[in-house]
Coordinates of C-alpha atoms and ligand atoms in Angstrom, one line a residue:
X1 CA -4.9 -14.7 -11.3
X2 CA -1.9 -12.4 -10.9
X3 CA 0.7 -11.8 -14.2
X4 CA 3.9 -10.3 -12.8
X5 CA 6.3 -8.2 -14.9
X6 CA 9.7 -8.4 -13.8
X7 CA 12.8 -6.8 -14.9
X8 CA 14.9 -7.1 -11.4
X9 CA 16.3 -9.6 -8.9
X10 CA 12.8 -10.2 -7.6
X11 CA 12.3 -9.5 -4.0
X12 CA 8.9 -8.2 -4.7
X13 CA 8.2 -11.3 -6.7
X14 CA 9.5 -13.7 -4.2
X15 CA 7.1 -11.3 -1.6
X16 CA 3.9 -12.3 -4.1
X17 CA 5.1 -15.9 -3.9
X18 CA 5.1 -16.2 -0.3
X19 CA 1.7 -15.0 0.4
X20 CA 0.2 -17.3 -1.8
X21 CA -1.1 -15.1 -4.1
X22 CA -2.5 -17.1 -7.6
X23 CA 0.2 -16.0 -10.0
X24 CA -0.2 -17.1 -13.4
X25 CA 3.4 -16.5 -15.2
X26 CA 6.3 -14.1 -15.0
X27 CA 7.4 -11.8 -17.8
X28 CA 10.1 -9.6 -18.0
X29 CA 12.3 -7.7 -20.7
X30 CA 15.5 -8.7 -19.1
X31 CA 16.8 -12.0 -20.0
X32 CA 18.5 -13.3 -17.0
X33 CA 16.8 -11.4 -14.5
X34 CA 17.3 -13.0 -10.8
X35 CA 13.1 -12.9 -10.8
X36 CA 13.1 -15.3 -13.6
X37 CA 14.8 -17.6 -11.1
X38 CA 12.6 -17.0 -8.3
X39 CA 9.2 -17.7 -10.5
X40 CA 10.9 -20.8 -12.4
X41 CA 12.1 -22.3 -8.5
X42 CA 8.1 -21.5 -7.4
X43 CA 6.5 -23.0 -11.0
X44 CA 5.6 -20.2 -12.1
X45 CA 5.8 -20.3 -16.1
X46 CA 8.2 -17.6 -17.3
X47 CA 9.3 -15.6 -20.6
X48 CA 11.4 -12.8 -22.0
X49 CA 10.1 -9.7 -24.1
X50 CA 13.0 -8.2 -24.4
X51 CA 12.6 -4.8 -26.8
X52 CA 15.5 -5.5 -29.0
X53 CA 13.1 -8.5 -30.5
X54 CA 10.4 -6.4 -31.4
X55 CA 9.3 -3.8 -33.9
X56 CA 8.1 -1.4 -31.2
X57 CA 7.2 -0.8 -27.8
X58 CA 3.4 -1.5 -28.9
X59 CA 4.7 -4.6 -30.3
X60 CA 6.3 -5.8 -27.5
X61 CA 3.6 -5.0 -25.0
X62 CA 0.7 -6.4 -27.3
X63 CA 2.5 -10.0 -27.5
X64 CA 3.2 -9.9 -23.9
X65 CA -0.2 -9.2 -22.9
X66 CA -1.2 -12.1 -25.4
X67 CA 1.3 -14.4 -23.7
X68 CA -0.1 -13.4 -20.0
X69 CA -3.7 -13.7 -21.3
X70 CA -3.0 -17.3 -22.3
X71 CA -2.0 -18.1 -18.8
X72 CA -5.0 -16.5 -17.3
X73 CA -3.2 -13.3 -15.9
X74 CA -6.6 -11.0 -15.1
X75 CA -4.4 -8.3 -13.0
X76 CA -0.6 -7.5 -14.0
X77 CA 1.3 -6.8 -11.0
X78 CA 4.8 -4.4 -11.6
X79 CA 7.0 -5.7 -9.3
X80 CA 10.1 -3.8 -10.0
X81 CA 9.3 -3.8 -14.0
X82 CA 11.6 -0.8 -15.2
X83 CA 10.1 -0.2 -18.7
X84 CA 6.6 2.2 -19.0
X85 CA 3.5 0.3 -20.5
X86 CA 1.9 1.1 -23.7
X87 CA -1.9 2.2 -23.6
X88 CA -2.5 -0.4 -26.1
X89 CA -1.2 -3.2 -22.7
X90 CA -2.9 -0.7 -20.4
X91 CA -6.3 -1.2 -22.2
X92 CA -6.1 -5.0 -22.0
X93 CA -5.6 -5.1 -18.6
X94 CA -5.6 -3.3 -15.2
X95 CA -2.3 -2.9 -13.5
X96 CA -0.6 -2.0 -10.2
X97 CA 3.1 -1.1 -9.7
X98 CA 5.0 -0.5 -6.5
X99 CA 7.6 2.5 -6.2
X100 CA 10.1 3.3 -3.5
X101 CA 9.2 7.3 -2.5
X102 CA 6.0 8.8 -1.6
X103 CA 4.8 9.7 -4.7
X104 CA 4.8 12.5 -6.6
X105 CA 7.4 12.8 -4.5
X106 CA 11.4 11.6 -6.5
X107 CA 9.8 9.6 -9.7
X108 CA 11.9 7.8 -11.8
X109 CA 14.4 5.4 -11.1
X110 CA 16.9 6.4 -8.4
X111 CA 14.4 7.6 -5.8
X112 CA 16.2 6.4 -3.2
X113 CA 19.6 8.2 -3.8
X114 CA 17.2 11.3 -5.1
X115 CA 15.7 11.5 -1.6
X116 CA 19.2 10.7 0.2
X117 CA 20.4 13.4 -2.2
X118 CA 17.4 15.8 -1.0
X119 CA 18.1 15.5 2.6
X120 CA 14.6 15.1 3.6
X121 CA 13.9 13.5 6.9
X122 CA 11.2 11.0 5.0
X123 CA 10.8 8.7 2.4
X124 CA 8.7 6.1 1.7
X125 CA 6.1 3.2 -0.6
X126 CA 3.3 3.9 -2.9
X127 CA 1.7 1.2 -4.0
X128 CA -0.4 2.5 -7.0
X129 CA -2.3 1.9 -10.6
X130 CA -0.3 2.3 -13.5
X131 CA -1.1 4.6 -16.3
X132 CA 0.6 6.0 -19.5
X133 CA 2.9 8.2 -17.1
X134 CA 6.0 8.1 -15.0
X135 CA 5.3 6.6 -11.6
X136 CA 1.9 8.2 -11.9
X137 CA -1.6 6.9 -11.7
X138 CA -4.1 6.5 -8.9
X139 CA -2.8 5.7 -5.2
X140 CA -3.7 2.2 -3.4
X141 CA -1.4 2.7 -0.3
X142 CA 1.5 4.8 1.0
X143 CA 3.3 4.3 4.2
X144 CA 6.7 6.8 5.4
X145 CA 9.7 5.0 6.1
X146 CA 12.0 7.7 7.9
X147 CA 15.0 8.6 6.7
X148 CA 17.7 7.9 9.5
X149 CA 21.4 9.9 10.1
X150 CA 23.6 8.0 8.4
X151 CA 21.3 6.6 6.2
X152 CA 23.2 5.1 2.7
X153 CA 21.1 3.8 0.0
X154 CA 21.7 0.0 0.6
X155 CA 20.3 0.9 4.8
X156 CA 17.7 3.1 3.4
X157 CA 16.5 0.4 0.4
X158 CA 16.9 -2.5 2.8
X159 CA 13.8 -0.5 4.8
X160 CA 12.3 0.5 2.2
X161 CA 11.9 -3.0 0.6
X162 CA 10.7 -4.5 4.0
X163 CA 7.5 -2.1 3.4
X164 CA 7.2 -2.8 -0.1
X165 CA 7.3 -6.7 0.7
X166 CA 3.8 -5.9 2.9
X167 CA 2.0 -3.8 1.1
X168 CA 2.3 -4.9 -2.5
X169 CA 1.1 -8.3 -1.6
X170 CA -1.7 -6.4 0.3
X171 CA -3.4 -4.3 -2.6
X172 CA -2.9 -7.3 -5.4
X173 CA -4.8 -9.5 -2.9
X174 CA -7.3 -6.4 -2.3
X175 CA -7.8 -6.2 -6.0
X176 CA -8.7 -9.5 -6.3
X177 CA -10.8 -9.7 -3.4
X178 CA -13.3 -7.0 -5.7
X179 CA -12.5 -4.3 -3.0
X180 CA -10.7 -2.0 -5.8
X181 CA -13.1 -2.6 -8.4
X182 CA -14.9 0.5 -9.3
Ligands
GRF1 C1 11.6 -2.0 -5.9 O1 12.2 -1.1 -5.0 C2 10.5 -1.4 -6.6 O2 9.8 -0.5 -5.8 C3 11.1 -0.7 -7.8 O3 12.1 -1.5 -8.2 C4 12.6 -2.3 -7.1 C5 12.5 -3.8 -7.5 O4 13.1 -4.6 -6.5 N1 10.1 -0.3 -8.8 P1 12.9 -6.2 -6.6 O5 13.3 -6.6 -8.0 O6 11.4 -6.5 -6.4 O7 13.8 -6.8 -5.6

C-alpha cells in the first residue's frame, strides 16, 4: 500500500489513482491543496500536517508517518510534495519522489523556468528515492523531454507532466512488485 504526500493540485496524484495503484491515504502540508480533492473524490482518506501546527520539522514528519502507518502506507510516494523529509520520516519508511529535470541537472523548485532560462535544447523526468538532500537520492527512471523553440513554461510543463504521469505510476508499481527491493 502506497501513502502519497501531496502539497499541489494533484496531477500526479490523480495519475496514481488511475492506474489503480493500492493507495492507502493522502497527506499534505497545504490545507486546501487541489490533491486533497482529488484523493477525497477517489476515497482515499486524507489529512493536513501543515508546519505551523507543529513544534518542528521532526515533529511534523514523525506524526505524519504515524498517521500513514495507521492506514497501512508501506511505500510514500512524493507526488509533487514541496517540503524536504526528515531522517527521522526517512528511517520509517522508503520513499520515491518525481522531479521535473534530469537530475542533477536544475534542482529545486523552478526547474522548468531554470532550464527555459538555461537555454538548453533538453529537459526532462527523474523519477528517484528520496533522501535527506535536495532532489537527490538514487535514480529509478529518467526520460528527455526536448525543449522546443518557443517553448514557455506552461508548453514545456504540459510535456513534462505527460512523462511524469507514466513513469511515476511505473516505479511505485515496480516497488511494490519487489523488483526495487535490494
Ligand atoms: C510535478 O511537476 C512534480 O514533478 C513536482 O511538482 C509538480 C507537481 O504537480 N515535484 P502535481 O501537483 O502532481 O500536478
Amino acid at each position: 500500500m502506497i501513502g502519497v504526500l501531496v502539497s499541489g493540485r494533484g496531477s500526479n496524484l490523480q495519475a496514481l489513482i488511475d492506474k489503480g495503484l493500492p493507495l492507502a491515504a493522502v497527506a499534505s502540508n497545504v490545507a486546501g491543496a487541489g490533491a486533497l480533492a482529488r484523493a477525497e473524490t477517489a476515497g482515499v482518506p486524507t489529512a493536513v500536517f501543515p508546519l505551523e501546527d507543529f513544534e518542528s520539522r521532526e515533529t511534523r514528519d514523525l506524526a505524519m508517518a504515524a498517521w500513514l502507518e495507521e492506514h497501512g502506507a508501506e511505500l510514500v510516494v512524493c507526488a509533487g510534495y514541496m517540503h524536504l523529509l526528515t531522517p527521522a520520516f526517512l528511517e520509517r519508511f522508503p520513499a520515491i519522489n518525481v522531479h521535473p529535470s534530469l537530475l542533477p541537472a536544475f534542482p529545486g523548485t523552478t526547474p522548468i523556468e531554470d532550464a527555459l532560462a538555461a537555454g538548453v535544447a533538453e529537459t526532462g523526468v527523474t523519477v528517484h528515492f528520496v533522501d535527506e538532500g535536495v532532489d537527490s537520492g538514487p535514480v529509478i527512471f529518467q526520460e528527455v523531454v526536448p525543449i522546443r523553440p518557443g517553448d514557455t513554461p506552461e508548453s514545456l510543463r504540459k510535456r513534462v507532466h505527460e512523462v511524469e504521469h507514466r513513469l511515476l505510476p511505473e516505479a511505485a508499481r515496480l516497488y511494490l512488485s519487489g523488483a526495487l527491493r535490494s
